[in-house]
Amino acid sequence: MRKLALSDEILMSVDKSARYIGHEVNAIWKDLDKIDIRFCMCFPDVYEVGMSHIGIQILYEMFNRREDTFCERVYSPWPDLDKLMREHNIPLFALESQQPIKDFDFLGITLQYEMCYTNVLQILELSQIPIFAKERTWEHPIVIGGGPCTYNPEPLADFFDIFYIGEGETVYDQLLDTYKKYRKEGRSRHDFLVAASQIEGLYIPELYDVEYNEDGTLKSFTPREGAPEKVKRQVVADMSDTVYPEKPVVPYIRAVQDRVALEIQRGCIRGCRFCQAGMIYRPLRERSLEFLKKYALAMINSTGYEEITLCSLSSSDYTKLAELMDFLINEMGKRRINISLPSLRIDAFSLDVMSRVQDVRKSSITFAPEAGTQRMRDIINKGLDEETILNGASEAFKAGWDKVKLYFMLGQPFELDSDVEGIPHLADKIAMAFYDTVPKSERRGKVQVTISTSYFVPKPFTPFQWAAQITPEEYLRRKTLLMDTLKQEHNYKSIKYNWHDSNTSILEGLLARGDRRVGRVIYEAYKDGCLFDAWTDYFNMKKWEQAIERAGIDMDFYTTRERSTDELLPWDFIDTGMTKAFMKREYEKARKGQTTKNCREGCGGCGCNSWTTGVCIEA
Amino acid sequence: MIFRIRFAKYGVVKFIGHLDVMRYFQKAVRRSELPIKYSQGFNPHQLMVFAQPLGVGVTSDGEYMDIETEDVDFAGNALSAERVREILGGALTEGFEIVSIRQIPWQEGTKHPENAMSLVAGADYVMSLKDGYSLGILDSVEQDDKISYLKQKLESFMGQDNIVVCKKSKSGEKDMDIKPYIYEAAVEDNSRIPSFIDETGVAHADVYEPGIRFFFSLSAGSAVNIKPELVLEAFLSYCGEDFNELMFQIHRAQMYSDVEQHTGL
Ligand code: SF4
Ligand code: SF4
């Protein structure tokens, strides 16, 4: 057992001290004398959230398969510990060895959502690593960012040495080998970064010069010292011949995802125009049945979890889902392991599967139409029509369900008031379908329909990347319109309405489509005490507004301004495989309310077939 | 079949709370393929009962749990205490260890024997002064005389007619005479443990530099549960010294069903 970095006194005075002690089941330990590279993998949020992320577990497994590398983990210290670490000048440490991260070779930080950006600066500062990349020397680890937010890394450009664009499974070996070579040869840190820029998928922000026009838009984005003009997204070609954890680390305390996660496929065929995940993980690539069976059993046996969940963007599109479910229901049944199934399209098949794995009376069925009218659903290319929703709901009601959750977005491009009003209308029709389908004698009470709306944030690498985000005032107006309309509905007593906070979404909008200058806002906000912004209790809009003011940033320029499709965008240097022409075409089609087929019905010509894998080459 | 398992919890896992320890063992059982029995119903749970929760920060050599299993393992071999030890022991990680295990005589179909939780009547504790702390009352006492000085004090403390403390509970605070519930009390240096505690009970107790360890045998369980901190606080305040929970590492050495006979669960 290793000595802990924190004293008993500190551990006894903070909440959930088990977050900081490491030593979990399946945590890896290596002899520090026998390794060359120490890598610390960070999820910049609290332990219970970070431990729920499958991507980290994949990379943890991948790095640790290398004999010369020891990969450890770190998560954001909760504010109670943050305060004590500063008071006692304790450097942030990795969970496995309990040793300071500042002595590591690499600190890899996954960027899953914009609202964790201040936590990134906390990790750096508590680690006693200079926050600004330009102040770092060989004394400090190489700080590398990955994850979906790197599709516009610019607001964080000043804080990172390298960004890894794309899926982590591909070029890390090359990076580590280069690192070893350069260290051994005694080369400079800068030389190493220049060499790293030659590895496909790696973006070294300090090697690019940025110039702006007078109107604030980007004028030029120029590589130096041989860095490539375009950084190519990394894609795993064969999802059944790649690393996956057989022994995921099992936390002592309950994580948000307290179960085995089986990623059945990556990518999505659907092409909803608002959806960044659906665009940046193209093409859809399935894992083979054999692969999934093997890992499902291995992970259950090595962890002792009592639940397994399938993860993917749209599980219903997995072609061998029926076979996989038969296998799981059989094998997990024997072991009394529960199966949970998120993101299924509601139809006869999924209802049958769901009724076999969960308690119908307690669970609810979920639809994500994202828009209330067919007009609007065509604009966003959500291939889901009212008939399908109502039929699915009726089938579910017949099978015994009486709770329905509906997810929508307000503020997508070209939305009219009538589209907003369509949301409660649709909810009402669903409630009506319940009363039409289920005879009084069989009802256990009222049907419960819950509408949730979020505030649309346009994201890079989607056809809506040029669109204006609506103002918070406008979001609130539409929310009120929705509520007022709801009160008029026949079944309004059966319908509940939840909405998402408007402040976080507008900030998310700024960070998602910001350029390098926005980094100042993050820094100012952090220095003023902003931390854990994804947590409602900690989010402080006032401080962010002051930070924006101090940084001299015009919020509207980044959020509510519609960009011309000719504008040079801060993330244009990334080549995701999807062409700009495709995105423009999709934006135009949205304007006209025209739909595009999903990848299985017919290739939409997005450009990702250049990867020659997955759905693009399905027979 | 019912097995009663005595286990130790030590080292860094002392920071894991009781509910998480339960979840830990549930997972360990599933990893181990121990043929545990499950309750009926839509959400069956493992038939596993813990004797008594252990506070966060406390180590132990005397934790107990009962498990109810099938008669044979998955390979069809008859289960025995030794087999259970092998199967489950192999799935435990550092910080958790099976100390001993025995089968509780029981004929399936007859009434269940009393479980570990309802049997607890007493517990032994070791409280060690941690590194970096000292007791003010010992400042003017020679190093070699410290233990005997504390022994004297403890003797006169225990010689009182009653020891009244303010006991906090969910329903409020009330004064209580805890003397009848302190069965034994002793103080020793690191080289000795008093006769009422056996070696097994301190196998995983951390040893600290000051070399001052208090030992208490106290009433425990659902009737009257006396926390060792309460006793030590009363003693120190009797000596005119402030008590601070962080000064001492608490270790539970053993739990008893019959305090007089000193029979473990
Ligand atoms: S179905 Fe649409 S919203 Fe869902 S992941 Fe695919 S593209 Fe995104
Ligand atoms: S190239 Fe065609 S099939 Fe492949 S991801 Fe793009 S739209 Fe889909």
mmCIF file of N, CA and C and ligand atoms in Angstrom, chain A residues 282-283 599 603-609 615-616, ligand 2:
data_model
loop_
_atom_site.group_PDB
_atom_site.id
_atom_site.type_symbol
_atom_site.label_atom_id
_atom_site.label_comp_id
_atom_site.label_asym_id
_atom_site.label_seq_id
_atom_site.Cartn_x
_atom_site.Cartn_y
_atom_site.Cartn_z
ATOM 1 N N ARG A 282 -18.107 10.578 -37.310
ATOM 2 C CA ARG A 282 -18.379 9.837 -38.536
ATOM 3 C C ARG A 282 -17.152 9.094 -39.012
ATOM 4 N N PRO A 283 -17.236 8.056 -39.760
ATOM 5 C CA PRO A 283 -18.484 7.344 -40.047
ATOM 6 C C PRO A 283 -18.855 6.386 -38.920
ATOM 7 N N CYS A 599 -27.099 7.634 -43.441
ATOM 8 C CA CYS A 599 -26.021 6.959 -44.170
ATOM 9 C C CYS A 599 -26.440 5.598 -44.712
ATOM 10 N N CYS A 603 -25.860 7.501 -49.109
ATOM 11 C CA CYS A 603 -24.752 8.348 -48.671
ATOM 12 C C CYS A 603 -25.054 9.807 -48.969
ATOM 13 N N GLY A 604 -24.863 10.639 -47.948
ATOM 14 C CA GLY A 604 -25.107 12.069 -48.135
ATOM 15 C C GLY A 604 -23.886 12.806 -48.675
ATOM 16 N N GLY A 605 -22.803 12.053 -48.929
ATOM 17 C CA GLY A 605 -21.605 12.667 -49.510
ATOM 18 C C GLY A 605 -20.907 13.640 -48.589
ATOM 19 N N CYS A 606 -20.756 13.257 -47.328
ATOM 20 C CA CYS A 606 -20.164 14.190 -46.371
ATOM 21 C C CYS A 606 -18.648 14.259 -46.499
ATOM 22 N N GLY A 607 -18.051 13.260 -47.156
ATOM 23 C CA GLY A 607 -16.595 13.274 -47.318
ATOM 24 C C GLY A 607 -15.887 12.257 -46.432
ATOM 25 N N CYS A 608 -16.591 11.737 -45.432
ATOM 26 C CA CYS A 608 -15.932 10.831 -44.489
ATOM 27 C C CYS A 608 -15.636 9.456 -45.083
ATOM 28 N N ASN A 609 -16.142 9.221 -46.293
ATOM 29 C CA ASN A 609 -15.784 7.941 -46.925
ATOM 30 C C ASN A 609 -14.305 7.882 -47.267
ATOM 31 N N VAL A 615 -19.778 2.512 -42.007
ATOM 32 C CA VAL A 615 -21.002 2.512 -42.808
ATOM 33 C C VAL A 615 -20.746 2.942 -44.260
ATOM 34 N N CYS A 616 -19.690 3.708 -44.476
ATOM 35 C CA CYS A 616 -19.405 4.186 -45.837
ATOM 36 C C CYS A 616 -19.086 3.030 -46.787
HETATM 37 S S1 SF4 C 2 -19.495 9.450 -46.647
HETATM 38 FE FE1 SF4 C 2 -21.668 8.994 -46.869
HETATM 39 S S2 SF4 C 2 -21.976 7.063 -45.757
HETATM 40 FE FE2 SF4 C 2 -19.977 7.867 -45.147
HETATM 41 S S3 SF4 C 2 -20.416 9.000 -43.305
HETATM 42 FE FE3 SF4 C 2 -20.529 10.485 -44.984
HETATM 43 S S4 SF4 C 2 -22.658 10.518 -45.567
HETATM 44 FE FE4 SF4 C 2 -22.378 8.713 -44.313
#
